[in-house]
CSV table of C-alpha atoms and ligand atoms in Angstrom, one decimal:
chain,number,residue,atom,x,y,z
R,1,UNK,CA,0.0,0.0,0.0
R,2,UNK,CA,1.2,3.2,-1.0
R,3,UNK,CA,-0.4,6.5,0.7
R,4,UNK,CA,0.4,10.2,1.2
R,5,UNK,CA,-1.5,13.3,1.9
R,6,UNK,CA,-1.2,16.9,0.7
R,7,UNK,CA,-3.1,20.1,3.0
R,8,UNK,CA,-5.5,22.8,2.2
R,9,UNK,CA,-4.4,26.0,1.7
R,10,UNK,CA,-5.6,30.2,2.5
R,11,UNK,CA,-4.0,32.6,0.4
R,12,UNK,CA,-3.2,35.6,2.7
R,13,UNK,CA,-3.1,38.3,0.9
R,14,UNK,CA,-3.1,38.8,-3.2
R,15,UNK,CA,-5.4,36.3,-4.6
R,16,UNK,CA,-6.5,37.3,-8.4
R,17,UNK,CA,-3.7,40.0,-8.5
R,18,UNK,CA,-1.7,36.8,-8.6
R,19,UNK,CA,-2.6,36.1,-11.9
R,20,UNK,CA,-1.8,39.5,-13.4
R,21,UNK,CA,1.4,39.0,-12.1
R,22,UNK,CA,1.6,40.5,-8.9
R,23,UNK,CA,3.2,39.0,-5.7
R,24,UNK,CA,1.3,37.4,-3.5
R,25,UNK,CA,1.1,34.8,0.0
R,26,UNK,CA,-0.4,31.6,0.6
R,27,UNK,CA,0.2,29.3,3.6
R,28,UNK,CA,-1.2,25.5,3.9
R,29,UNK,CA,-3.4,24.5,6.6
R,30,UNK,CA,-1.7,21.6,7.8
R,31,UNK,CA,-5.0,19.7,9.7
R,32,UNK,CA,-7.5,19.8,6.9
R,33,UNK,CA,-5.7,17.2,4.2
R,34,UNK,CA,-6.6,15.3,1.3
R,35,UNK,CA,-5.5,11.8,1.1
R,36,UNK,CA,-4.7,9.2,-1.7
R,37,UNK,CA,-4.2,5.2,-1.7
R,38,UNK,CA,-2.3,3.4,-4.1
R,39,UNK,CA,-3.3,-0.6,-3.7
R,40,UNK,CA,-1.7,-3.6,-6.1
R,41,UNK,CA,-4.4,-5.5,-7.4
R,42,UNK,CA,-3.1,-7.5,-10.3
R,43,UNK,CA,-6.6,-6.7,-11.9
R,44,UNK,CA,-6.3,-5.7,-15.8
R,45,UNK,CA,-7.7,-2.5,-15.3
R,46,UNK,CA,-7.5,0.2,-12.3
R,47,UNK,CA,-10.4,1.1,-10.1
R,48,UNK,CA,-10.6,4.8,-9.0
R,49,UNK,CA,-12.5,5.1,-5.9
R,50,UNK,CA,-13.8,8.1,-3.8
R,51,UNK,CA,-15.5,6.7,-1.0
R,52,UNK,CA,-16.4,10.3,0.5
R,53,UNK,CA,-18.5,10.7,-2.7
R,54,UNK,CA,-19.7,7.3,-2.9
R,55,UNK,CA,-18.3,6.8,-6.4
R,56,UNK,CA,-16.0,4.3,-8.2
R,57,UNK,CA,-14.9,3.6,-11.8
R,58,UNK,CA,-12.7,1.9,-14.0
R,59,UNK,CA,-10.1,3.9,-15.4
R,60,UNK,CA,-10.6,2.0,-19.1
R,61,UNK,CA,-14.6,3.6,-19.1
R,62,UNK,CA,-13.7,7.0,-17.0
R,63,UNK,CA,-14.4,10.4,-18.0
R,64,UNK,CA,-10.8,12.3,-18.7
R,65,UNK,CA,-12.4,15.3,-17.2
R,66,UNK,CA,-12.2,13.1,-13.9
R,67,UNK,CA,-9.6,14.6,-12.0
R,68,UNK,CA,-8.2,11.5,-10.8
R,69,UNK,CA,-7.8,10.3,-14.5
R,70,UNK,CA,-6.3,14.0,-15.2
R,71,UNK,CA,-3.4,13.5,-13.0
R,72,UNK,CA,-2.8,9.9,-13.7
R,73,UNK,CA,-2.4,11.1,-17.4
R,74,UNK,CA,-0.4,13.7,-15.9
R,75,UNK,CA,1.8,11.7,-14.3
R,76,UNK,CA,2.2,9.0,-17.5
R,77,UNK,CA,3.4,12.0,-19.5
R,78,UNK,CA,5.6,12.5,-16.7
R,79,UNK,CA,7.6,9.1,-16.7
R,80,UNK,CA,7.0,8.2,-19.7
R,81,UNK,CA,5.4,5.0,-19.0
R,82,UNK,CA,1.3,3.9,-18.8
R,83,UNK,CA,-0.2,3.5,-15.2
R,84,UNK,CA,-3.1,1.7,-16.8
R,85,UNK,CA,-3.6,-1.3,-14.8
R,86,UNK,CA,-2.9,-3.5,-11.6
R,87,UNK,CA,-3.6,-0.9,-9.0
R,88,UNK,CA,-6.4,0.5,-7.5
R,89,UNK,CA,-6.6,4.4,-6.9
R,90,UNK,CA,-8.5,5.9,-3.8
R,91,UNK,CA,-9.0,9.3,-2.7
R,92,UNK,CA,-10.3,11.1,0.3
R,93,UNK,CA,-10.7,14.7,1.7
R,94,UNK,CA,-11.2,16.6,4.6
R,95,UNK,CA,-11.2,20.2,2.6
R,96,UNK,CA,-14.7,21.5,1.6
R,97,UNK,CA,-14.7,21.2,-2.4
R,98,UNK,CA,-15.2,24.9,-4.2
R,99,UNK,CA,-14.8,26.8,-1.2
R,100,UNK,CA,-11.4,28.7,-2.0
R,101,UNK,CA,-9.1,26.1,0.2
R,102,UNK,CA,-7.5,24.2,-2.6
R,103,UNK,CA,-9.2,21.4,-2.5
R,104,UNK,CA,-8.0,20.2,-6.5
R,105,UNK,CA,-4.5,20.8,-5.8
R,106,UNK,CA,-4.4,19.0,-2.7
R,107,UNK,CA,-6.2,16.1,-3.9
R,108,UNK,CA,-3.7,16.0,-7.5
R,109,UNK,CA,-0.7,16.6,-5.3
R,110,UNK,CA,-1.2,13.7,-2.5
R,111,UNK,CA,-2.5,11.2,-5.9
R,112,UNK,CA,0.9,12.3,-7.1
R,113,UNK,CA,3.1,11.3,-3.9
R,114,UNK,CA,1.5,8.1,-4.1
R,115,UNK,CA,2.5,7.7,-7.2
R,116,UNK,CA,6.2,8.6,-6.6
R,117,UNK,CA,6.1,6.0,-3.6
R,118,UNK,CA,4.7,3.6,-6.0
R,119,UNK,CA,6.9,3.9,-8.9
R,120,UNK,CA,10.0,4.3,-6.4
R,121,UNK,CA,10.5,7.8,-7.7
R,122,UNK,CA,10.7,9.9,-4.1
R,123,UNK,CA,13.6,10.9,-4.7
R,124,UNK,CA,13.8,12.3,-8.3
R,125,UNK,CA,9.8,13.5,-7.8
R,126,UNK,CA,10.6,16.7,-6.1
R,127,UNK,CA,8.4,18.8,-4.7
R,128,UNK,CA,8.8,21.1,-7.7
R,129,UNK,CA,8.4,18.5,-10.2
R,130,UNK,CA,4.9,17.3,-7.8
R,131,UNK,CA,3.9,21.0,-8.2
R,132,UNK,CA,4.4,21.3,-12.1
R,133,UNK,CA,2.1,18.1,-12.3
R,134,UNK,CA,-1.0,19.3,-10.3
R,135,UNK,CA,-0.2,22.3,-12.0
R,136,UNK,CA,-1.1,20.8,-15.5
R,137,UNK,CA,-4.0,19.2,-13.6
R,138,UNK,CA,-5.4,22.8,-12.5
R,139,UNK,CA,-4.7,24.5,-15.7
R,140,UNK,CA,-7.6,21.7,-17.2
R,141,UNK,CA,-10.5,22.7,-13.9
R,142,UNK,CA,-9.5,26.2,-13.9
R,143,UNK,CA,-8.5,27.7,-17.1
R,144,UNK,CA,-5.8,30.4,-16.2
R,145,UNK,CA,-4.5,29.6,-12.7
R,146,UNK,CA,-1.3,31.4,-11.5
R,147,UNK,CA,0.2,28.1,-10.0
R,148,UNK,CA,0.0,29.5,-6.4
R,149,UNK,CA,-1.9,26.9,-5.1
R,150,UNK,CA,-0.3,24.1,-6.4
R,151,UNK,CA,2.5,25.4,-5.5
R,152,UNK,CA,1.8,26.0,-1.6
R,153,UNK,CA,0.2,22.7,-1.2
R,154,UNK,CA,3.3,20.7,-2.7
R,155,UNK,CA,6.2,23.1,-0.4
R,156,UNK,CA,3.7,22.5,2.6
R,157,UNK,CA,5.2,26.0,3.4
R,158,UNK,CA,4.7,29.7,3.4
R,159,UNK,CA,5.2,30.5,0.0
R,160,UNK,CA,6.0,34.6,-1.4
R,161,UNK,CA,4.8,33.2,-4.9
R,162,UNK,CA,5.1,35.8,-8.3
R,163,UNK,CA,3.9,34.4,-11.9
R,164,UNK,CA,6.7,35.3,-14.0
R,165,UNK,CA,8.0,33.7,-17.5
R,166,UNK,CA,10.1,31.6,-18.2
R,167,UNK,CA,9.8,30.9,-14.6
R,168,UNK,CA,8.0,31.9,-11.3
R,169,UNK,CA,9.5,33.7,-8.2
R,170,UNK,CA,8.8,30.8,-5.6
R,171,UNK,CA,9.8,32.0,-2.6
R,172,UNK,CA,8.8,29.5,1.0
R,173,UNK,CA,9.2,32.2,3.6
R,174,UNK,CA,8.9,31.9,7.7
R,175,UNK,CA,6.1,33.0,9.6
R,176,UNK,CA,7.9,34.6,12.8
R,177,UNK,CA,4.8,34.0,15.0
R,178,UNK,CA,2.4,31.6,13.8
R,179,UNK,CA,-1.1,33.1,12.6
R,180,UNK,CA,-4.0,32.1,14.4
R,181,UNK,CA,-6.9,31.9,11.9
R,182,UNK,CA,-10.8,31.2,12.4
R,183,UNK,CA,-11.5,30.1,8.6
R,184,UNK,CA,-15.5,30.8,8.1
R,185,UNK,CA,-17.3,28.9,5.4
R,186,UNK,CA,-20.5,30.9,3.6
R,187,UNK,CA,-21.4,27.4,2.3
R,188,UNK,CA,-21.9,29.1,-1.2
R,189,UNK,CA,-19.8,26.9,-3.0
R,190,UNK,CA,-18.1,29.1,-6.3
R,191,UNK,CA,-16.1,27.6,-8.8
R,192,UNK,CA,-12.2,29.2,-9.2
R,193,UNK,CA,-12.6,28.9,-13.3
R,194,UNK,CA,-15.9,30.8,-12.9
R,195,UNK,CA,-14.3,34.1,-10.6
R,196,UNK,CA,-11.0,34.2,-12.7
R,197,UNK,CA,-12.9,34.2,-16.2
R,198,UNK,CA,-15.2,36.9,-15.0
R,199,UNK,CA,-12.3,39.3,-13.4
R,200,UNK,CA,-10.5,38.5,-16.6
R,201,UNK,CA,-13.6,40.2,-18.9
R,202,UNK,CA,-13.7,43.4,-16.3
R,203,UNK,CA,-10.3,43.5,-16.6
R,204,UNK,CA,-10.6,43.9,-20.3
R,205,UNK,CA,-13.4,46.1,-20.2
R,206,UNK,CA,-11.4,48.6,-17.7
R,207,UNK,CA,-8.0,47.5,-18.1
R,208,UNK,CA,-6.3,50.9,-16.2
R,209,UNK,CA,-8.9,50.6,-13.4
R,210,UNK,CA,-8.3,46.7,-12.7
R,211,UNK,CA,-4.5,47.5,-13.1
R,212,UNK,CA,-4.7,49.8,-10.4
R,213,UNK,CA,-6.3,47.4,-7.9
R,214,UNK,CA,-3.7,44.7,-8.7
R,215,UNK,CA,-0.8,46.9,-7.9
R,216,UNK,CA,-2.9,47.9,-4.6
R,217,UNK,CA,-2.8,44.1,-4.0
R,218,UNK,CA,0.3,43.3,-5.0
R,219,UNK,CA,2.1,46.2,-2.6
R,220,UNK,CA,0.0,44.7,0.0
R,221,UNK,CA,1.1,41.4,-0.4
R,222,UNK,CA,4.6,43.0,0.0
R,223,UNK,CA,3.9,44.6,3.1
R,224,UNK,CA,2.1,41.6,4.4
R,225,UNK,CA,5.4,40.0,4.3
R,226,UNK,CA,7.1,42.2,6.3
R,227,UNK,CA,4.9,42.2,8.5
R,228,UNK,CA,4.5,38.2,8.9
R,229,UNK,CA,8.2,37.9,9.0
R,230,UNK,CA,8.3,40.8,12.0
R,231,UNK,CA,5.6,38.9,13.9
R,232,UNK,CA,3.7,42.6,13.4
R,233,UNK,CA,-0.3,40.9,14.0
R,234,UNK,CA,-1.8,44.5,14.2
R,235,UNK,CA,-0.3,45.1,11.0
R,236,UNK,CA,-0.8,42.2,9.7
R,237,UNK,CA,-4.5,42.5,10.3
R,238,UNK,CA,-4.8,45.9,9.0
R,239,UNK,CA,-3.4,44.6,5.8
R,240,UNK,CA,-6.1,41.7,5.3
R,241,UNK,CA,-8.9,44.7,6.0
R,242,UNK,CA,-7.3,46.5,3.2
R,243,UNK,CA,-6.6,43.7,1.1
R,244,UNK,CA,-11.0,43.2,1.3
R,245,UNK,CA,-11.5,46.4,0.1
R,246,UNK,CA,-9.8,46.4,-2.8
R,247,UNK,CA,-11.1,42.4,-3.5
R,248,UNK,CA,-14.7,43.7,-3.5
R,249,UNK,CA,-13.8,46.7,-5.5
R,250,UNK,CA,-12.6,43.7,-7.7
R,251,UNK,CA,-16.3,42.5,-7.3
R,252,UNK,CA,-14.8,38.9,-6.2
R,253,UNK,CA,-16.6,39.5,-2.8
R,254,UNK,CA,-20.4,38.9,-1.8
R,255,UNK,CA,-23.3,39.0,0.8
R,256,UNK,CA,-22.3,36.2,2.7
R,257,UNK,CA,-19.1,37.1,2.8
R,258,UNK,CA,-19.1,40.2,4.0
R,259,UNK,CA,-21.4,39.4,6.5
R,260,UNK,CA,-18.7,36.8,8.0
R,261,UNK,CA,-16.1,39.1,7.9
R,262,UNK,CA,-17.9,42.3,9.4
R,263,UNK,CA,-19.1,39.6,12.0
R,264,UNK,CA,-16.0,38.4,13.1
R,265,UNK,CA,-14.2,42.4,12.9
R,266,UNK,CA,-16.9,43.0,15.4
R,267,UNK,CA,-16.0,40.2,17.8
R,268,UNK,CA,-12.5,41.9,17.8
R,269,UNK,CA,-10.5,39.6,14.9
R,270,UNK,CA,-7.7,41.8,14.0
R,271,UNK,CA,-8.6,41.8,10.6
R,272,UNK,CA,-10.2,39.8,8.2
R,273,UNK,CA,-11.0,38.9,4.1
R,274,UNK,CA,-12.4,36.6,1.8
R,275,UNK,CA,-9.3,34.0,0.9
R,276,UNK,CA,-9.1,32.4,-2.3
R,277,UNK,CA,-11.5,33.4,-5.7
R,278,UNK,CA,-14.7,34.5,-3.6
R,279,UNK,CA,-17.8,35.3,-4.0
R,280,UNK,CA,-18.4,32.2,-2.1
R,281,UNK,CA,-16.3,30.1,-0.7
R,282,UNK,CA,-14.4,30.9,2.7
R,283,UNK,CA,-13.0,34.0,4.5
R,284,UNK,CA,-10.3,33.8,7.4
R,285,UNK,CA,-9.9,36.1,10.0
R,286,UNK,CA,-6.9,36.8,12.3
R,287,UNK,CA,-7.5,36.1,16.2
R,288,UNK,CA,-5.7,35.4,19.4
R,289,UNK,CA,-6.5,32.4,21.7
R,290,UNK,CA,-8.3,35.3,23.9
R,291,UNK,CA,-10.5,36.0,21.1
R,292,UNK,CA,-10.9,32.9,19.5
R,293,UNK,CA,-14.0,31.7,21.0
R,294,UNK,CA,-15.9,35.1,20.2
R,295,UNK,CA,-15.0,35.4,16.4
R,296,UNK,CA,-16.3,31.9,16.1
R,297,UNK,CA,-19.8,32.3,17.7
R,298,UNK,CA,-19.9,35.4,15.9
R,299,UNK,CA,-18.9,33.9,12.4
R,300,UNK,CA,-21.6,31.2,13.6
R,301,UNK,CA,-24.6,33.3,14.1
R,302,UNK,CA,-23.5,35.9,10.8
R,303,UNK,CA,-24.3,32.2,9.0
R,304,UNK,CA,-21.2,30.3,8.6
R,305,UNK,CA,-21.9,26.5,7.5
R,306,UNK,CA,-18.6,25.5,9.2
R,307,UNK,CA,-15.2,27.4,10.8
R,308,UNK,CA,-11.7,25.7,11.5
R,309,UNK,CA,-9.1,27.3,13.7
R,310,UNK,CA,-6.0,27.0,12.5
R,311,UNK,CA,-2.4,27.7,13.0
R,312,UNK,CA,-0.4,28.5,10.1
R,313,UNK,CA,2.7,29.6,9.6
J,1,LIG,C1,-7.2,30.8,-6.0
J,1,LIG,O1,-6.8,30.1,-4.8
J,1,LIG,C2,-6.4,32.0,-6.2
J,1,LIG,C3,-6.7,32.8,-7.4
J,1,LIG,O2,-5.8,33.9,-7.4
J,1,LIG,C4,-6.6,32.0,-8.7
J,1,LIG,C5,-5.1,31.7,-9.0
J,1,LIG,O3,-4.2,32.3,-8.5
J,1,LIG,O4,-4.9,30.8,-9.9
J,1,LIG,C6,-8.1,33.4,-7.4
């Protein structure tokens, strides 16, 4: 049996910007994980199971929009051999699916460790090589992706990340004091190729204005580095309200949303934003152990579905 695990991620300040080519800050969220199984089963075929989803299927008969099937192809291209029978495939999940926590990535990157285990390829399958591959997997669900999250989930680390060509700034960074975050669901599930392909169409109809709030971001995401590396919380937080307002300028936020995050800035967070594409999906908020059990029965009543605490850094 062959079996690793990949976590969720928040981005912490920059998502969208990101993909215009601005800096920006992701950290994983080490307790939420996705999971894969690699077992031999001599069987002429594979069998791809999700038992959180209740589904299996032969990898001869299954759809190649499947993600699953997407990053075994993935991974064939990659070693230049088939992975088409003798094993059987299955994949599980703790991170809420749409909901801006990398749920894809993580599931393509921990199928991917299995692999290496399987094929005996740890060692030459490095975590930038596992990153390209769930890359090529995200480019199929979500069109233009910057490669952030892929990349963040495959470091399991801090990451300052900028899209560049021919190659992109990766840069795993330190948190000096671990951030507390409550990490509030709406429940409003909002798909990542959805968000992106609508900002991209604003951005063409007003390219100066949506320039202008990328830089914002990106100078934020800067700062927000700084910050995290001098352990600064107050400015930290100050950045992630800023960083909001120039998201919904963007017109990624929503209702639900906001509702969280005024919720939990009333209950004393030290700041707080919508993480990820929004306008669904989840929002995190910075606390301290003192305020920790406030911000969530605030985040509870203003509607949240669901919030994790979690360190990160
Ligand atoms: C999604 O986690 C972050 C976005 O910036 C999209 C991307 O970077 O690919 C919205």
């Amino acid at each position: 049996m062959y079996s690793a695990t990949a976590p969720a991620k928040v981005i912490l300040f920059g998502e969208h910007a990101v993909v215009y080519g601005r800096p920006a800050l992701a950290a994983p969220v080490a307790h939420l994980r996705a999971r894969a199984i690699i077992e031999e089963t001599g069987e002429a075929d594979v069998k791809l199971i999700a038992p959180d989803l209740n589904r299996s299927a032969d990898l001869s008969s299954a759809n190649i929009n499947n993600p699953l099937v997407a990053t075994i192809r993935a991974v064939e291209r990659s070693v230049g051999c088939a992975l088409s029978e003798g094993y059987s495939l299955s994949v599980t999940s703790d991170i809420p699916i749409a909901s801006g926590l990398g749920s894809g990535a993580a599931i393509s990157v921990a199928i991917i460790r299995a692999f290496a285990q399987y094929l005996g390829r740890v060692d030459t399958m490095t975590n930038e090589v596992i990153s390209q591959l769930a890359y090529e997997v995200e480019k199929l669900h979500h069109g233009t992706p910057s490669g952030i999250d892929n990349t963040v989930i495959a470091y399991e680390r801090p990451v300052y990340f900028v899209r560049r060509q021919p190659a992109n700034v990766i840069e795993p960074f330190t948190i000096a004091r671990p951030l507390r975050l409550a990490i509030g669901d709406t429940g409003v599930r909002s798909a990542t190729k959805d968000v992106v392909g609508d900002v991209r169409r604003r951005w063409e109809a007003a390219p100066d204005r949506f320039e202008a709030i990328f830089d914002a971001c990106g100078r934020i995401a800067s700062e927000g580095r700084a910050a995290l590396a001098a352990g600064d919380m107050t400015a930290i937080g100050e950045l992630m309200n800023e960083n909001q307002s120039w998201l919904e300028r963007m017109t990624v936020s929503s209702p639900p949303l906001e509702r969280l995050i005024h919720a939990a800035r009333e209950a004393g967070a030290l700041g707080a934003k919508l993480s990820g594409a929004g306008r669904g999906g989840n929002m995190i908020a910075l606390v301290t152990p003192e305020l920790e059990e406030a911000v969530v029965a605030a985040l509870m009543a203003a509607g949240a579905v669901r919030v994790f605490i979690s360190d990160v850094g």
